[in-house]
Amino acid sequence: NEKKKLKGDRLPCSPSRVLHICHIPNDVTEAEVISLGLPFGKVTNLLMLKGKRQAFLEMASEEAAVSMMNYYTPATPYLHRQPVYIQYSNHRELKTDNLPNQARTRAALRAVNAMQLGNMGMANALAVEGRLLPGQSSVLRIIVENLFYPVSLEVLYQIFSKFGSVLKIITFTKNNQFQALLQYADPMDARYAKLSLDGQSVYTGCCTLRVDFSKLNSLKIRYNNDKSRDFTRCDLPSGNQHPPSEPSVLAAYGTQNIIFPSYAGAAGFASSMGFPQGAVPGVPGAVAVNTPAMSGHMTVPGVTGIPVNSVLLVSNLNSEVITPDGLFILFGVYGDVHRVKIMFKKKGNALVQMADAVQAQIAITYLNGQRLYGKVLCATLSKHQTIQLPRAGQDNHDLTKDYSNSPLHRFKKPGSKNFHNIFPPSATLHLSNIPPSVTDHDLTNLFAKAGSTVKAFRFFQKDCKMALIQLGCVEEALHALIELHNYDLGENHRLRVSFSKCTI
C-alpha cells in the first residue's frame, strides 16, 4: 500500500522549484537523477538520500519545476528500468553547503551544466553515455511504428520541443512508414531527446517512436506547410504542391519510395474520434486515445478503467484580478469552454469545463505552469465530472457562468483552421479581423493602453486584416489576449487574438 499512499501524496499541492523523487534504485548515479530535470531547464542543486532511496532535485525556476511535474505526472519516469515517483517538496530551496559527501554531486552538476553550455571539456566528467559521440548530430531521424492514429508535424513539434529548441521538421513516408527529420539548435538537445524518446509511444499501445541520429548535419526547407516547416523563417511560401524531395534527404536515404503525401485517412480519424488533428498534446505516454467503439474516453496510462473528464481544476490564481470571463477567453484558445466556476471561499481556485476530455488535456499541456497576473498557474484534471449551475434565485456573486452558447467558441465548426493553429503561449500574438480603417498606430496604442510593452508590429503583406504584435514577455501576451480578444474595432469587426508560432 506504500505505492498507493505515495500516489495519493502526488495530488496537486503548492508548486516548488524543489522536487522530491522517491523509489530511486540503490545503484543510480547523481548524473542520472539530474538527467530527469535537464529537458526542462537548469538543475541548480541535488540532495541524494540513497539509504532512503530518495532524492531532492532543485530547478533554477518554479516554472521549470512545474513543467517537469506536468510531464512526469501522467508519464512515470524510469531509472534502471524501475519506476520512480516525483512530487513537489515542501522545501523552497536546498541548503547543502555544510553536508558531507556533496563533492560528487557538485562535480556532476558542474559537468551537466557545462554540457548544456556546450563546454565539452568539462562535460567529460560525466559517464560515457553522457557524451556526444561521433555521428551524433543535431538532426534526428524519427520513424513512427504502429501508426494507429495520425501523428502530425505539430504533434512531433510538441513532443520534441520539450527537450530543446526545434528549428526544422520534414515529414514523409518511406517504405510505407511515416517518418520525419527534425533539427535541433543544439546537438546535445538531440542526444537527450533520443535517449528519452526512443521506444516511447505517443498514444498508449501505438504510434511508437524509433529515434536515431540522421546522417545529415542540417535540413534545407523550401515550404512551410503541414509536411515541412522551418520555425526560424515565417516568410517561406506554403507551396501549392507538396514540397519536392530535398536533394540532401535523397542523398542520405536514396530515392526509392520517398514521397511527401498527405497522410491518408487522417481526416477520417480526426472526425470520427472528435479530436483536432495536430492539436493533441504529444507528451509520450501521457495521452491514450480510445476509439468511440471502445469507450469514448481518453485514459491516463497506469490508471485503468477511470475515464479522464473534461473539467479542470485551476489553482494558484490571482484572486484580485481573475474573473470567469478572463478564464473563458484564456482557456478558449485551446478548446471550447462551456462553464467556469470561481470558488466562493477560495477565489484563487476555479473549475473550467471544456467541451471534451481531449480539449481539457490540451489546455493542461499548454497552460499549466504559465505565469498569469504574477502567479504560476496550476491546471490539473478535477475530480468533478461537471460544473453545477446555481439554482434560480441563489446568490452567485457572478462567480459561476455558463458559456455553452457563446459565439466566441473557436472550435465549433468541424475542420476549422483553428484546429491547425494551436500554439504554446508566446510573446508574439496573431491578430485578425482587422478593418481597413485601423492603422498600426491604432493597434499599438490599444495594446499599450492595456498595459503591454509593444516591441514590434507588422501587418501581413498580402492580407492587412491580419498582423503580428510582439510584446515584452509571455505573461504580457496572456494578459493582452484576455483583455483584447473580441475587442470592438468598429465597422462590425471584433479583434481576434491568438498566440503565434512566429516572431517578428
XYZ file of C-alpha atoms in Angstrom:
504
model
C 0.000 0.000 0.000
C 3.057 2.244 0.128
C 2.768 2.920 -3.589
C -0.922 3.777 -3.249
C -0.180 6.164 -0.385
C 2.603 7.786 -2.379
C 0.326 8.318 -5.381
C -2.157 9.972 -3.031
C 0.591 12.343 -1.902
C 1.159 13.364 -5.509
C -2.132 15.209 -5.740
C -1.794 18.913 -6.602
C -0.046 20.934 -3.922
C 1.794 24.217 -3.831
C 4.394 24.279 -6.647
C 8.041 24.487 -5.574
C 11.266 24.534 -7.550
C 12.430 21.644 -5.331
C 11.114 18.211 -6.360
C 11.029 15.107 -4.167
C 11.945 11.907 -6.047
C 11.075 8.567 -4.411
C 11.914 4.878 -5.013
C 15.218 5.563 -6.778
C 17.348 2.422 -7.374
C 20.292 1.929 -4.998
C 22.886 1.999 -7.778
C 21.644 5.145 -9.548
C 24.205 7.927 -10.107
C 23.890 11.648 -9.420
C 24.113 12.353 -13.148
C 21.218 10.000 -13.883
C 18.939 11.728 -11.343
C 19.976 15.154 -12.665
C 19.133 13.989 -16.202
C 15.435 13.765 -15.213
C 15.327 17.542 -14.885
C 17.606 18.581 -17.749
C 14.977 18.779 -20.538
C 13.028 21.337 -18.514
C 15.783 23.779 -17.533
C 18.899 24.230 -15.442
C 19.319 21.967 -12.388
C 20.827 24.023 -9.560
C 21.167 21.506 -6.709
C 20.701 17.874 -5.716
C 20.493 16.010 -2.436
C 20.755 12.212 -2.637
C 19.425 10.074 0.252
C 20.435 6.658 -1.036
C 19.667 4.897 2.235
C 16.075 6.053 1.942
C 16.032 5.596 -1.861
C 15.075 9.258 -2.226
C 16.464 12.442 -3.747
C 15.646 16.154 -3.798
C 16.206 17.953 -7.091
C 16.281 21.765 -7.231
C 15.470 23.517 -10.510
C 16.541 27.060 -11.376
C 12.932 28.274 -11.514
C 9.487 27.302 -10.308
C 8.258 27.341 -13.926
C 10.836 24.662 -14.853
C 9.727 22.505 -11.905
C 6.054 22.881 -12.898
C 6.888 21.858 -16.483
C 8.754 18.823 -15.157
C 5.822 17.797 -12.928
C 3.391 18.360 -15.797
C 5.448 15.999 -17.977
C 6.127 13.231 -15.452
C 2.761 13.091 -13.614
C 0.982 11.176 -16.413
C 4.166 9.520 -17.768
C 6.046 7.809 -14.929
C 9.841 8.123 -15.424
C 12.154 5.133 -15.086
C 15.715 4.822 -13.768
C 17.468 1.494 -14.357
C 14.117 0.117 -15.598
C 12.455 0.880 -12.257
C 9.637 3.447 -11.892
C 10.370 6.493 -9.756
C 7.787 8.925 -8.411
C 8.047 12.709 -8.325
C 6.149 15.255 -6.260
C 6.627 18.843 -5.141
C 8.729 19.183 -2.000
C 7.784 21.302 0.997
C 11.278 22.800 0.740
C 11.579 26.031 -1.273
C 15.337 25.586 -1.787
C 18.098 23.121 -0.880
C 20.845 24.175 1.537
C 23.545 21.526 1.230
C 26.758 23.531 1.690
C 27.607 22.013 5.078
C 26.552 18.456 4.280
C 29.183 15.697 3.834
C 29.652 13.785 0.565
C 28.388 16.650 -1.611
C 31.599 16.892 -3.663
C 30.435 14.274 -6.173
C 27.069 15.990 -6.526
C 28.685 19.380 -7.143
C 31.011 17.829 -9.729
C 28.069 16.189 -11.514
C 26.133 19.463 -11.526
C 29.128 21.371 -12.931
C 29.621 18.764 -15.634
C 25.959 18.686 -16.652
C 25.630 22.472 -16.723
C 28.831 22.692 -18.753
C 27.364 20.174 -21.169
C 24.269 22.329 -21.583
C 26.522 25.285 -22.386
C 28.433 23.204 -24.913
C 31.695 23.004 -22.910
C 32.715 19.512 -23.880
C 35.972 19.637 -21.899
C 34.105 19.735 -18.592
C 31.344 17.519 -19.895
C 33.798 14.607 -19.996
C 33.370 14.366 -16.233
C 30.102 12.568 -16.931
C 29.830 8.889 -17.778
C 30.485 7.778 -21.362
C 26.781 7.647 -22.168
C 26.613 11.301 -21.232
C 28.956 12.378 -24.020
C 28.357 13.262 -27.631
C 29.992 10.650 -29.802
C 30.987 10.805 -33.477
C 27.903 10.603 -35.687
C 25.659 12.321 -33.145
C 24.383 15.428 -34.929
C 21.636 17.914 -34.194
C 19.334 16.185 -36.754
C 17.243 13.196 -35.692
C 15.542 10.629 -37.876
C 12.183 9.546 -36.445
C 10.131 6.538 -37.526
C 6.598 6.098 -36.143
C 5.697 2.424 -35.899
C 2.184 1.003 -35.447
C 0.611 4.216 -36.735
C -2.920 3.586 -35.488
C -3.722 7.303 -35.065
C -2.376 10.147 -37.208
C 0.771 11.889 -35.980
C 1.131 15.368 -37.471
C 4.094 17.701 -37.723
C 2.603 19.780 -34.886
C 2.367 16.728 -32.605
C 6.049 15.927 -33.254
C 6.951 19.540 -32.530
C 5.145 19.420 -29.178
C 6.874 16.172 -28.177
C 10.407 17.093 -29.193
C 10.359 20.760 -28.140
C 10.261 19.515 -24.521
C 13.980 18.783 -24.923
C 15.240 21.928 -26.641
C 14.749 24.421 -29.427
C 13.380 22.700 -32.566
C 14.419 24.572 -35.715
C 13.092 22.490 -38.622
C 10.950 19.420 -39.332
C 10.324 17.440 -42.537
C 7.771 14.596 -42.551
C 7.473 11.975 -45.288
C 6.527 8.357 -45.951
C 9.111 5.758 -46.925
C 8.573 2.010 -47.234
C 5.001 2.556 -46.003
C 6.317 4.067 -42.763
C 5.601 7.579 -41.517
C 8.970 9.242 -40.868
C 10.404 12.637 -40.000
C 13.688 14.505 -39.916
C 13.957 17.001 -37.079
C 16.734 19.522 -36.454
C 17.579 20.976 -33.036
C 19.559 24.148 -32.389
C 21.951 22.144 -30.186
C 23.201 18.585 -30.807
C 23.125 17.958 -27.042
C 19.353 18.533 -27.077
C 19.089 15.960 -29.882
C 21.022 13.479 -27.729
C 18.730 13.970 -24.731
C 15.635 13.662 -26.937
C 16.927 10.426 -28.470
C 17.749 8.908 -25.059
C 14.383 9.931 -23.607
C 12.015 9.271 -26.510
C 13.350 6.252 -28.398
C 10.851 3.439 -27.805
C 8.193 5.694 -26.233
C 4.630 5.718 -27.567
C 2.764 8.894 -28.467
C -0.505 7.140 -27.536
C -0.688 4.143 -25.248
C -0.145 0.947 -27.195
C 0.512 2.538 -30.582
C 2.429 5.191 -32.538
C 5.788 4.083 -31.130
C 8.758 6.374 -31.803
C 12.040 4.969 -33.119
C 14.610 7.754 -32.838
C 18.160 7.764 -34.173
C 20.715 10.305 -35.354
C 20.483 11.296 -39.001
C 23.441 11.325 -41.375
C 22.539 14.938 -42.175
C 24.010 17.902 -40.330
C 21.218 20.317 -41.288
C 17.915 20.409 -43.155
C 17.017 22.614 -46.125
C 13.345 23.526 -46.217
C 11.604 25.423 -49.054
C 7.999 25.382 -47.869
C 6.190 25.940 -44.584
C 3.141 23.663 -44.639
C 1.730 20.617 -42.861
C 4.573 18.400 -44.156
C 7.644 20.592 -43.690
C 8.393 23.629 -41.581
C 11.299 25.945 -40.820
C 10.458 27.563 -37.467
C 13.215 30.140 -37.961
C 11.573 31.552 -41.115
C 7.974 32.721 -41.309
C 8.453 34.098 -44.831
C 8.626 30.761 -46.680
C 5.741 30.029 -49.090
C 3.301 27.250 -48.313
C 3.624 25.790 -51.819
C 0.605 24.707 -53.829
C 2.011 21.228 -54.272
C 3.767 19.025 -51.762
C 7.412 20.018 -51.380
C 9.818 18.258 -53.737
C 12.158 15.686 -52.335
C 15.161 17.536 -50.950
C 18.484 16.544 -52.530
C 20.030 16.271 -49.050
C 17.317 13.820 -47.997
C 17.710 11.825 -51.189
C 21.464 11.631 -50.744
C 21.118 10.315 -47.225
C 18.410 7.737 -47.792
C 18.283 7.008 -51.511
C 15.415 7.878 -53.840
C 13.279 4.778 -53.583
C 9.779 5.337 -52.167
C 10.428 8.806 -50.749
C 7.212 10.754 -51.144
C 5.514 13.608 -49.303
C 1.832 12.630 -49.433
C -0.966 13.902 -47.277
C -1.449 11.290 -44.598
C -4.217 9.028 -45.910
C -7.096 8.690 -43.530
C -6.008 11.366 -41.075
C -9.106 13.481 -41.642
C -11.270 10.411 -41.147
C -9.628 9.620 -37.838
C -9.897 13.222 -36.696
C -13.599 13.476 -37.384
C -14.541 10.038 -36.079
C -12.674 10.456 -32.800
C -13.619 14.069 -32.332
C -10.140 15.372 -31.714
C -8.443 18.011 -33.867
C -5.607 16.736 -35.972
C -2.366 18.387 -34.931
C -3.772 19.613 -31.650
C -3.442 16.520 -29.482
C -0.647 17.119 -26.968
C 2.254 14.815 -27.733
C 3.721 14.033 -24.343
C 4.787 10.383 -24.752
C 2.547 8.044 -22.833
C 0.603 10.954 -21.404
C -2.449 10.644 -23.612
C -4.135 7.430 -24.616
C -6.984 7.852 -27.078
C -9.532 5.073 -27.396
C -11.824 4.880 -30.396
C -15.544 5.503 -29.818
C -16.176 1.800 -30.243
C -14.033 1.139 -27.170
C -15.151 3.695 -24.599
C -15.245 7.204 -25.972
C -12.838 8.429 -23.289
C -9.167 9.174 -23.093
C -7.423 7.335 -20.304
C -4.290 8.016 -18.339
C -1.801 5.119 -18.595
C -1.469 3.154 -15.374
C -4.919 4.171 -14.143
C -7.160 1.562 -15.689
C -10.881 1.970 -16.075
C -11.019 5.609 -14.933
C -12.197 7.982 -17.669
C -10.485 11.331 -17.922
C -13.138 14.023 -17.731
C -13.385 17.489 -19.233
C -13.377 19.562 -16.020
C -10.140 21.249 -14.967
C -9.083 22.416 -11.516
C -7.183 25.679 -11.970
C -5.353 26.860 -8.858
C -2.829 29.482 -7.676
C -4.780 32.254 -9.442
C -4.560 35.926 -8.534
C -7.947 36.317 -6.839
C -7.774 40.125 -7.060
C -7.784 40.110 -10.867
C -9.144 36.845 -12.261
C -12.755 36.609 -13.499
C -14.842 33.851 -15.145
C -14.739 35.835 -18.411
C -10.929 36.010 -18.250
C -10.622 32.245 -17.772
C -13.161 31.659 -20.560
C -11.081 33.739 -23.012
C -7.725 32.213 -21.984
C -8.746 28.540 -21.903
C -10.853 29.142 -25.016
C -7.615 29.379 -27.007
C -7.199 25.605 -26.537
C -10.806 24.387 -26.639
C -14.421 25.430 -26.251
C -15.136 26.384 -22.633
C -18.693 25.524 -21.550
C -18.684 26.632 -17.912
C -16.429 28.405 -15.399
C -16.772 28.481 -11.612
C -14.558 30.521 -9.292
C -14.675 29.102 -5.746
C -16.550 31.386 -3.353
C -14.377 30.619 -0.306
C -11.098 30.146 -2.232
C -11.139 32.669 -5.044
C -7.632 31.626 -6.094
C -9.140 28.328 -7.321
C -11.546 27.739 -10.198
C -13.170 24.945 -12.197
C -13.170 25.161 -16.001
C -15.355 22.775 -18.011
C -14.136 22.145 -21.571
C -16.186 20.676 -24.457
C -14.455 17.294 -24.161
C -11.616 15.406 -22.481
C -9.153 15.942 -25.335
C -9.526 19.723 -25.184
C -9.096 19.573 -21.393
C -5.794 17.712 -21.842
C -4.638 20.214 -24.480
C -5.374 23.123 -22.138
C -3.362 21.466 -19.339
C -0.407 20.864 -21.662
C -0.201 24.480 -22.803
C -1.348 26.497 -19.768
C -0.117 24.594 -16.711
C 2.941 26.415 -15.360
C 2.310 29.706 -17.181
C 2.702 32.908 -15.169
C -0.569 34.860 -15.016
C -1.051 38.104 -13.093
C 2.137 37.482 -11.113
C 1.375 33.865 -10.113
C 2.285 30.494 -11.640
C -0.995 28.950 -12.818
C -1.549 25.279 -11.958
C -4.016 23.295 -14.133
C -4.924 19.650 -13.486
C -7.921 17.399 -14.041
C -10.667 17.855 -11.448
C -12.469 15.068 -9.607
C -15.737 16.725 -10.700
C -17.383 15.487 -13.895
C -19.385 18.678 -14.486
C -19.867 22.190 -13.091
C -23.256 22.618 -11.463
C -25.027 25.897 -12.262
C -26.523 27.814 -9.302
C -30.223 27.299 -8.676
C -32.660 30.058 -9.612
C -32.631 32.816 -7.019
C -29.341 31.628 -5.489
C -26.861 34.476 -4.922
C -23.860 33.516 -7.039
C -21.911 36.822 -6.979
C -21.282 36.163 -10.725
C -18.683 33.501 -9.858
C -20.274 30.723 -11.971
C -21.042 31.334 -15.636
C -22.366 29.216 -18.489
C -20.737 29.785 -21.892
C -22.282 26.810 -23.752
C -23.920 29.027 -26.376
C -21.204 31.669 -26.611
C -20.490 32.954 -30.142
C -16.786 33.158 -29.187
C -16.095 29.413 -29.334
C -13.159 28.811 -31.696
C -13.637 25.081 -32.397
C -17.352 24.530 -33.022
C -17.001 24.345 -36.796
C -15.719 20.912 -37.943
C -12.485 21.160 -39.923
C -11.912 24.767 -38.838
C -8.429 26.187 -39.496
C -8.280 26.964 -35.774
C -7.577 23.268 -35.145
C -4.293 23.645 -37.040
C -3.266 26.902 -35.374
C -2.911 25.873 -31.745
C 0.449 27.029 -30.395
C 2.044 27.446 -26.961
C 1.711 30.820 -25.243
C 4.322 33.187 -26.672
C 5.206 36.874 -26.538
C 4.060 37.269 -30.174
C 0.312 37.437 -30.811
C -1.533 36.857 -34.086
C -4.240 39.456 -34.716
C -7.044 39.028 -37.256
C -10.393 40.507 -38.348
C -8.871 43.993 -38.517
C -10.968 46.542 -40.503
C -9.240 48.565 -43.293
C -9.535 51.858 -41.393
C -7.477 50.642 -38.387
C -3.760 51.515 -38.603
C -0.680 50.043 -36.962
C -0.608 53.137 -34.729
C -4.187 52.425 -33.581
C -3.362 48.850 -32.645
C -0.060 49.546 -30.884
C -1.830 52.278 -28.868
C -4.624 49.869 -27.987
C -2.166 47.304 -26.606
C -0.103 49.958 -24.815
C -3.230 51.241 -23.045
C -3.948 47.657 -21.939
C -0.560 47.674 -20.166
C 1.553 45.911 -22.810
C 5.085 46.777 -23.856
C 4.929 46.734 -27.668
C 8.320 45.696 -29.086
C 7.342 45.165 -32.738
C 4.320 45.204 -35.041
C 3.818 44.024 -38.610
C 0.797 43.714 -40.901
C 0.716 40.657 -43.161
C 1.896 41.681 -46.653
C -0.899 40.020 -48.590
C -3.670 40.439 -46.034
C -3.955 43.623 -43.970
C -6.805 42.071 -41.989
C -4.077 40.192 -40.072
C -0.984 41.273 -38.154
C 1.657 40.132 -35.666
C 2.414 42.079 -32.495
C 5.381 41.259 -30.243
C 5.054 42.168 -26.573
C 7.553 42.359 -23.712
C 7.084 38.804 -22.420
C 4.750 35.793 -22.487
C 2.908 36.933 -19.358
C 2.125 40.287 -21.013
C 0.759 38.398 -24.027
C -1.529 36.318 -21.792
C -2.877 39.484 -20.155
C -3.351 41.234 -23.524
C -5.163 38.250 -25.040
C -7.593 38.109 -22.098
C -8.154 41.877 -22.247
C -8.400 42.448 -26.000
C -9.733 39.279 -27.684
C -13.171 40.215 -29.114
C -12.430 43.953 -28.681
C -14.795 46.070 -30.809
C -12.716 47.810 -33.509
C -15.793 49.304 -35.198
C -17.253 48.633 -38.670
C -18.713 45.346 -37.362
C -15.202 43.985 -36.709
C -14.185 42.401 -33.431
C -10.480 41.731 -32.913
C -9.420 38.067 -32.809
C -6.262 37.347 -30.796
C -4.255 34.091 -30.786
C -0.726 33.010 -29.921
C 1.695 32.918 -32.858
C 4.437 30.404 -33.603
C 6.420 33.179 -35.331
C 8.445 36.112 -34.062
C 8.785 39.453 -35.836
